[in-house]
Amino acid sequence: MRRILIALLACFGLTVPVALASAIPASASPHSVQTVACNSGYVCIYKGDIWDGSSNHPKVYNLYYYGTYNVQNLVGEYTVVNCQTGGARVQGWTGYNATGSVAWDIGNNCSTGLWTDLTPTNSVRLYA
């Protein structure tokens, strides 16, 4: 792939710095998933335990505004990270549209996250 890119650039009279060409490790897969940080003000839900040392935990939800969000296919273990500011909280509900019962309720935990089984969670509520 790297050779094709360099050949195409050469056809257009462009050169590729050696540092750029060697910046991609040979073992890296172009389809590998990397854990992306949760930005300030957001609630992020990741597949698996993001603190297990692996970098392959996709972010499946990235929520920003107060309100209720129906979630789907959260079967198994996930990490919920609340990076909201100003004391905002997040709850997981067993029913859709924040009905049923509260399965979990967390404040700001941007540096630790909540690792738990989200199978019973069908909606998430962000609130102050």
PDB file of C-alpha atoms in Angstrom:
ATOM      1  CA  MET A   1       0.000   0.000   0.000  1.00  0.00           C
ATOM      2  CA  ARG A   2       2.812   2.370   0.898  1.00  0.00           C
ATOM      3  CA  ARG A   3       4.559   1.682  -2.423  1.00  0.00           C
ATOM      4  CA  ILE A   4       1.378   2.424  -4.369  1.00  0.00           C
ATOM      5  CA  LEU A   5       0.929   5.740  -2.538  1.00  0.00           C
ATOM      6  CA  ILE A   6       4.529   6.735  -3.206  1.00  0.00           C
ATOM      7  CA  ALA A   7       4.221   5.724  -6.880  1.00  0.00           C
ATOM      8  CA  LEU A   8       1.019   7.748  -7.297  1.00  0.00           C
ATOM      9  CA  LEU A   9       2.572  10.801  -5.693  1.00  0.00           C
ATOM     10  CA  ALA A  10       5.629  10.430  -7.921  1.00  0.00           C
ATOM     11  CA  CYS A  11       3.352  10.440 -10.990  1.00  0.00           C
ATOM     12  CA  PHE A  12       2.134  13.869  -9.940  1.00  0.00           C
ATOM     13  CA  GLY A  13       5.653  15.104  -9.345  1.00  0.00           C
ATOM     14  CA  LEU A  14       5.288  15.019  -5.577  1.00  0.00           C
ATOM     15  CA  THR A  15       7.737  13.499  -3.124  1.00  0.00           C
ATOM     16  CA  VAL A  16       7.116  11.774   0.170  1.00  0.00           C
ATOM     17  CA  PRO A  17       9.372  12.535   3.104  1.00  0.00           C
ATOM     18  CA  VAL A  18      11.039   9.396   4.445  1.00  0.00           C
ATOM     19  CA  ALA A  19       9.666  10.084   7.941  1.00  0.00           C
ATOM     20  CA  LEU A  20       6.103  10.007   6.617  1.00  0.00           C
ATOM     21  CA  ALA A  21       6.646   6.801   4.696  1.00  0.00           C
ATOM     22  CA  SER A  22       8.094   5.049   7.729  1.00  0.00           C
ATOM     23  CA  ALA A  23       5.608   6.448  10.280  1.00  0.00           C
ATOM     24  CA  ILE A  24       3.160   3.602   9.715  1.00  0.00           C
ATOM     25  CA  PRO A  25       4.200   0.463  11.601  1.00  0.00           C
ATOM     26  CA  ALA A  26       4.272  -2.664   9.458  1.00  0.00           C
ATOM     27  CA  SER A  27       2.081  -4.522  11.958  1.00  0.00           C
ATOM     28  CA  ALA A  28      -0.690  -1.894  12.029  1.00  0.00           C
ATOM     29  CA  SER A  29      -3.881  -2.977  10.360  1.00  0.00           C
ATOM     30  CA  PRO A  30      -5.766  -0.314   8.412  1.00  0.00           C
ATOM     31  CA  HIS A  31      -8.980  -1.701   9.931  1.00  0.00           C
ATOM     32  CA  SER A  32      -7.881  -1.833  13.577  1.00  0.00           C
ATOM     33  CA  VAL A  33     -10.083  -0.040  16.106  1.00  0.00           C
ATOM     34  CA  GLN A  34      -8.429   2.403  18.462  1.00  0.00           C
ATOM     35  CA  THR A  35      -9.936   3.662  21.714  1.00  0.00           C
ATOM     36  CA  VAL A  36     -10.680   7.360  21.210  1.00  0.00           C
ATOM     37  CA  ALA A  37     -10.666   9.695  24.237  1.00  0.00           C
ATOM     38  CA  CYS A  38     -13.928  11.064  25.592  1.00  0.00           C
ATOM     39  CA  ASN A  39     -13.937  14.847  25.172  1.00  0.00           C
ATOM     40  CA  SER A  40     -14.883  17.293  27.917  1.00  0.00           C
ATOM     41  CA  GLY A  41     -18.641  17.794  28.106  1.00  0.00           C
ATOM     42  CA  TYR A  42     -19.525  14.358  26.701  1.00  0.00           C
ATOM     43  CA  VAL A  43     -20.719  11.009  27.994  1.00  0.00           C
ATOM     44  CA  CYS A  44     -19.049   8.183  26.095  1.00  0.00           C
ATOM     45  CA  ILE A  45     -19.886   4.500  26.083  1.00  0.00           C
ATOM     46  CA  TYR A  46     -17.162   2.086  24.999  1.00  0.00           C
ATOM     47  CA  LYS A  47     -17.299  -1.643  24.281  1.00  0.00           C
ATOM     48  CA  GLY A  48     -15.382  -3.532  26.999  1.00  0.00           C
ATOM     49  CA  ASP A  49     -13.097  -2.365  29.787  1.00  0.00           C
ATOM     50  CA  ILE A  50     -11.102   0.609  28.455  1.00  0.00           C
ATOM     51  CA  TRP A  51      -8.605   0.310  31.324  1.00  0.00           C
ATOM     52  CA  ASP A  52      -7.521  -3.276  30.497  1.00  0.00           C
ATOM     53  CA  GLY A  53      -4.405  -2.174  28.590  1.00  0.00           C
ATOM     54  CA  SER A  54      -5.834  -2.930  25.147  1.00  0.00           C
ATOM     55  CA  SER A  55      -6.350  -0.107  22.670  1.00  0.00           C
ATOM     56  CA  ASN A  56      -9.198  -1.804  20.808  1.00  0.00           C
ATOM     57  CA  HIS A  57     -12.345  -0.488  22.473  1.00  0.00           C
ATOM     58  CA  PRO A  58     -14.708   1.221  20.025  1.00  0.00           C
ATOM     59  CA  LYS A  59     -16.761   4.170  21.204  1.00  0.00           C
ATOM     60  CA  VAL A  60     -20.363   3.134  20.555  1.00  0.00           C
ATOM     61  CA  TYR A  61     -22.118   6.240  21.925  1.00  0.00           C
ATOM     62  CA  ASN A  62     -20.910   9.832  22.225  1.00  0.00           C
ATOM     63  CA  LEU A  63     -23.642  11.910  23.937  1.00  0.00           C
ATOM     64  CA  TYR A  64     -23.516  15.641  24.615  1.00  0.00           C
ATOM     65  CA  TYR A  65     -26.899  17.293  25.274  1.00  0.00           C
ATOM     66  CA  TYR A  66     -29.093  16.823  28.353  1.00  0.00           C
ATOM     67  CA  GLY A  67     -31.960  14.493  27.642  1.00  0.00           C
ATOM     68  CA  THR A  68     -32.843  10.854  27.198  1.00  0.00           C
ATOM     69  CA  TYR A  69     -31.350   8.623  24.529  1.00  0.00           C
ATOM     70  CA  ASN A  70     -32.653   5.171  23.660  1.00  0.00           C
ATOM     71  CA  VAL A  71     -29.734   2.796  23.174  1.00  0.00           C
ATOM     72  CA  GLN A  72     -29.590  -0.524  21.360  1.00  0.00           C
ATOM     73  CA  ASN A  73     -27.454  -3.643  21.320  1.00  0.00           C
ATOM     74  CA  LEU A  74     -25.589  -2.938  24.558  1.00  0.00           C
ATOM     75  CA  VAL A  75     -25.167  -6.599  25.399  1.00  0.00           C
ATOM     76  CA  GLY A  76     -22.294  -7.459  27.714  1.00  0.00           C
ATOM     77  CA  GLU A  77     -19.655  -5.340  29.394  1.00  0.00           C
ATOM     78  CA  TYR A  78     -19.079  -1.676  28.548  1.00  0.00           C
ATOM     79  CA  THR A  79     -17.359   1.324  30.077  1.00  0.00           C
ATOM     80  CA  VAL A  80     -19.389   4.502  30.660  1.00  0.00           C
ATOM     81  CA  VAL A  81     -17.290   7.666  30.945  1.00  0.00           C
ATOM     82  CA  ASN A  82     -18.974  10.864  32.139  1.00  0.00           C
ATOM     83  CA  CYS A  83     -16.837  13.874  31.163  1.00  0.00           C
ATOM     84  CA  GLN A  84     -19.705  16.359  31.541  1.00  0.00           C
ATOM     85  CA  THR A  85     -18.922  19.483  33.502  1.00  0.00           C
ATOM     86  CA  GLY A  86     -20.761  21.434  36.184  1.00  0.00           C
ATOM     87  CA  GLY A  87     -21.875  18.429  38.226  1.00  0.00           C
ATOM     88  CA  ALA A  88     -23.940  16.849  35.444  1.00  0.00           C
ATOM     89  CA  ARG A  89     -24.874  13.198  35.902  1.00  0.00           C
ATOM     90  CA  VAL A  90     -25.850  10.246  33.741  1.00  0.00           C
ATOM     91  CA  GLN A  91     -28.263   7.398  34.429  1.00  0.00           C
ATOM     92  CA  GLY A  92     -28.911   4.093  32.727  1.00  0.00           C
ATOM     93  CA  TRP A  93     -32.549   2.987  32.656  1.00  0.00           C
ATOM     94  CA  THR A  94     -33.972  -0.497  32.126  1.00  0.00           C
ATOM     95  CA  GLY A  95     -36.800   0.761  29.881  1.00  0.00           C
ATOM     96  CA  TYR A  96     -36.897   2.975  26.831  1.00  0.00           C
ATOM     97  CA  ASN A  97     -37.405   6.748  27.277  1.00  0.00           C
ATOM     98  CA  ALA A  98     -36.100   6.631  30.900  1.00  0.00           C
ATOM     99  CA  THR A  99     -38.835   4.295  32.106  1.00  0.00           C
ATOM    100  CA  GLY A 100     -38.551   1.187  34.258  1.00  0.00           C
ATOM    101  CA  SER A 101     -35.896   1.474  36.929  1.00  0.00           C
ATOM    102  CA  VAL A 102     -32.491   3.112  37.224  1.00  0.00           C
ATOM    103  CA  ALA A 103     -29.794   0.495  36.540  1.00  0.00           C
ATOM    104  CA  TRP A 104     -26.899   2.871  37.315  1.00  0.00           C
ATOM    105  CA  ASP A 105     -26.369   6.560  38.135  1.00  0.00           C
ATOM    106  CA  ILE A 106     -22.954   8.236  38.008  1.00  0.00           C
ATOM    107  CA  GLY A 107     -21.448  11.675  38.393  1.00  0.00           C
ATOM    108  CA  ASN A 108     -18.284  12.880  36.713  1.00  0.00           C
ATOM    109  CA  ASN A 109     -15.955   9.913  36.326  1.00  0.00           C
ATOM    110  CA  CYS A 110     -13.864  11.049  33.386  1.00  0.00           C
ATOM    111  CA  SER A 111     -10.682   9.617  34.858  1.00  0.00           C
ATOM    112  CA  THR A 112     -12.096   6.265  35.981  1.00  0.00           C
ATOM    113  CA  GLY A 113     -15.266   5.312  34.104  1.00  0.00           C
ATOM    114  CA  LEU A 114     -17.862   2.752  35.130  1.00  0.00           C
ATOM    115  CA  TRP A 115     -17.206  -0.737  33.781  1.00  0.00           C
ATOM    116  CA  THR A 116     -20.364  -2.829  33.994  1.00  0.00           C
ATOM    117  CA  ASP A 117     -22.761  -5.129  32.175  1.00  0.00           C
ATOM    118  CA  LEU A 118     -25.110  -2.851  30.219  1.00  0.00           C
ATOM    119  CA  THR A 119     -27.392  -5.648  28.970  1.00  0.00           C
ATOM    120  CA  PRO A 120     -30.367  -4.373  31.035  1.00  0.00           C
ATOM    121  CA  THR A 121     -29.821  -0.752  29.851  1.00  0.00           C
ATOM    122  CA  ASN A 122     -32.275   0.456  27.198  1.00  0.00           C
ATOM    123  CA  SER A 123     -31.980   4.215  27.654  1.00  0.00           C
ATOM    124  CA  VAL A 124     -29.470   6.720  28.979  1.00  0.00           C
ATOM    125  CA  ARG A 125     -30.392  10.044  30.586  1.00  0.00           C
ATOM    126  CA  LEU A 126     -28.004  13.033  30.866  1.00  0.00           C
ATOM    127  CA  TYR A 127     -29.121  15.561  33.476  1.00  0.00           C
ATOM    128  CA  ALA A 128     -27.945  18.273  35.857  1.00  0.00           C
TER     129      ALA A 128
END
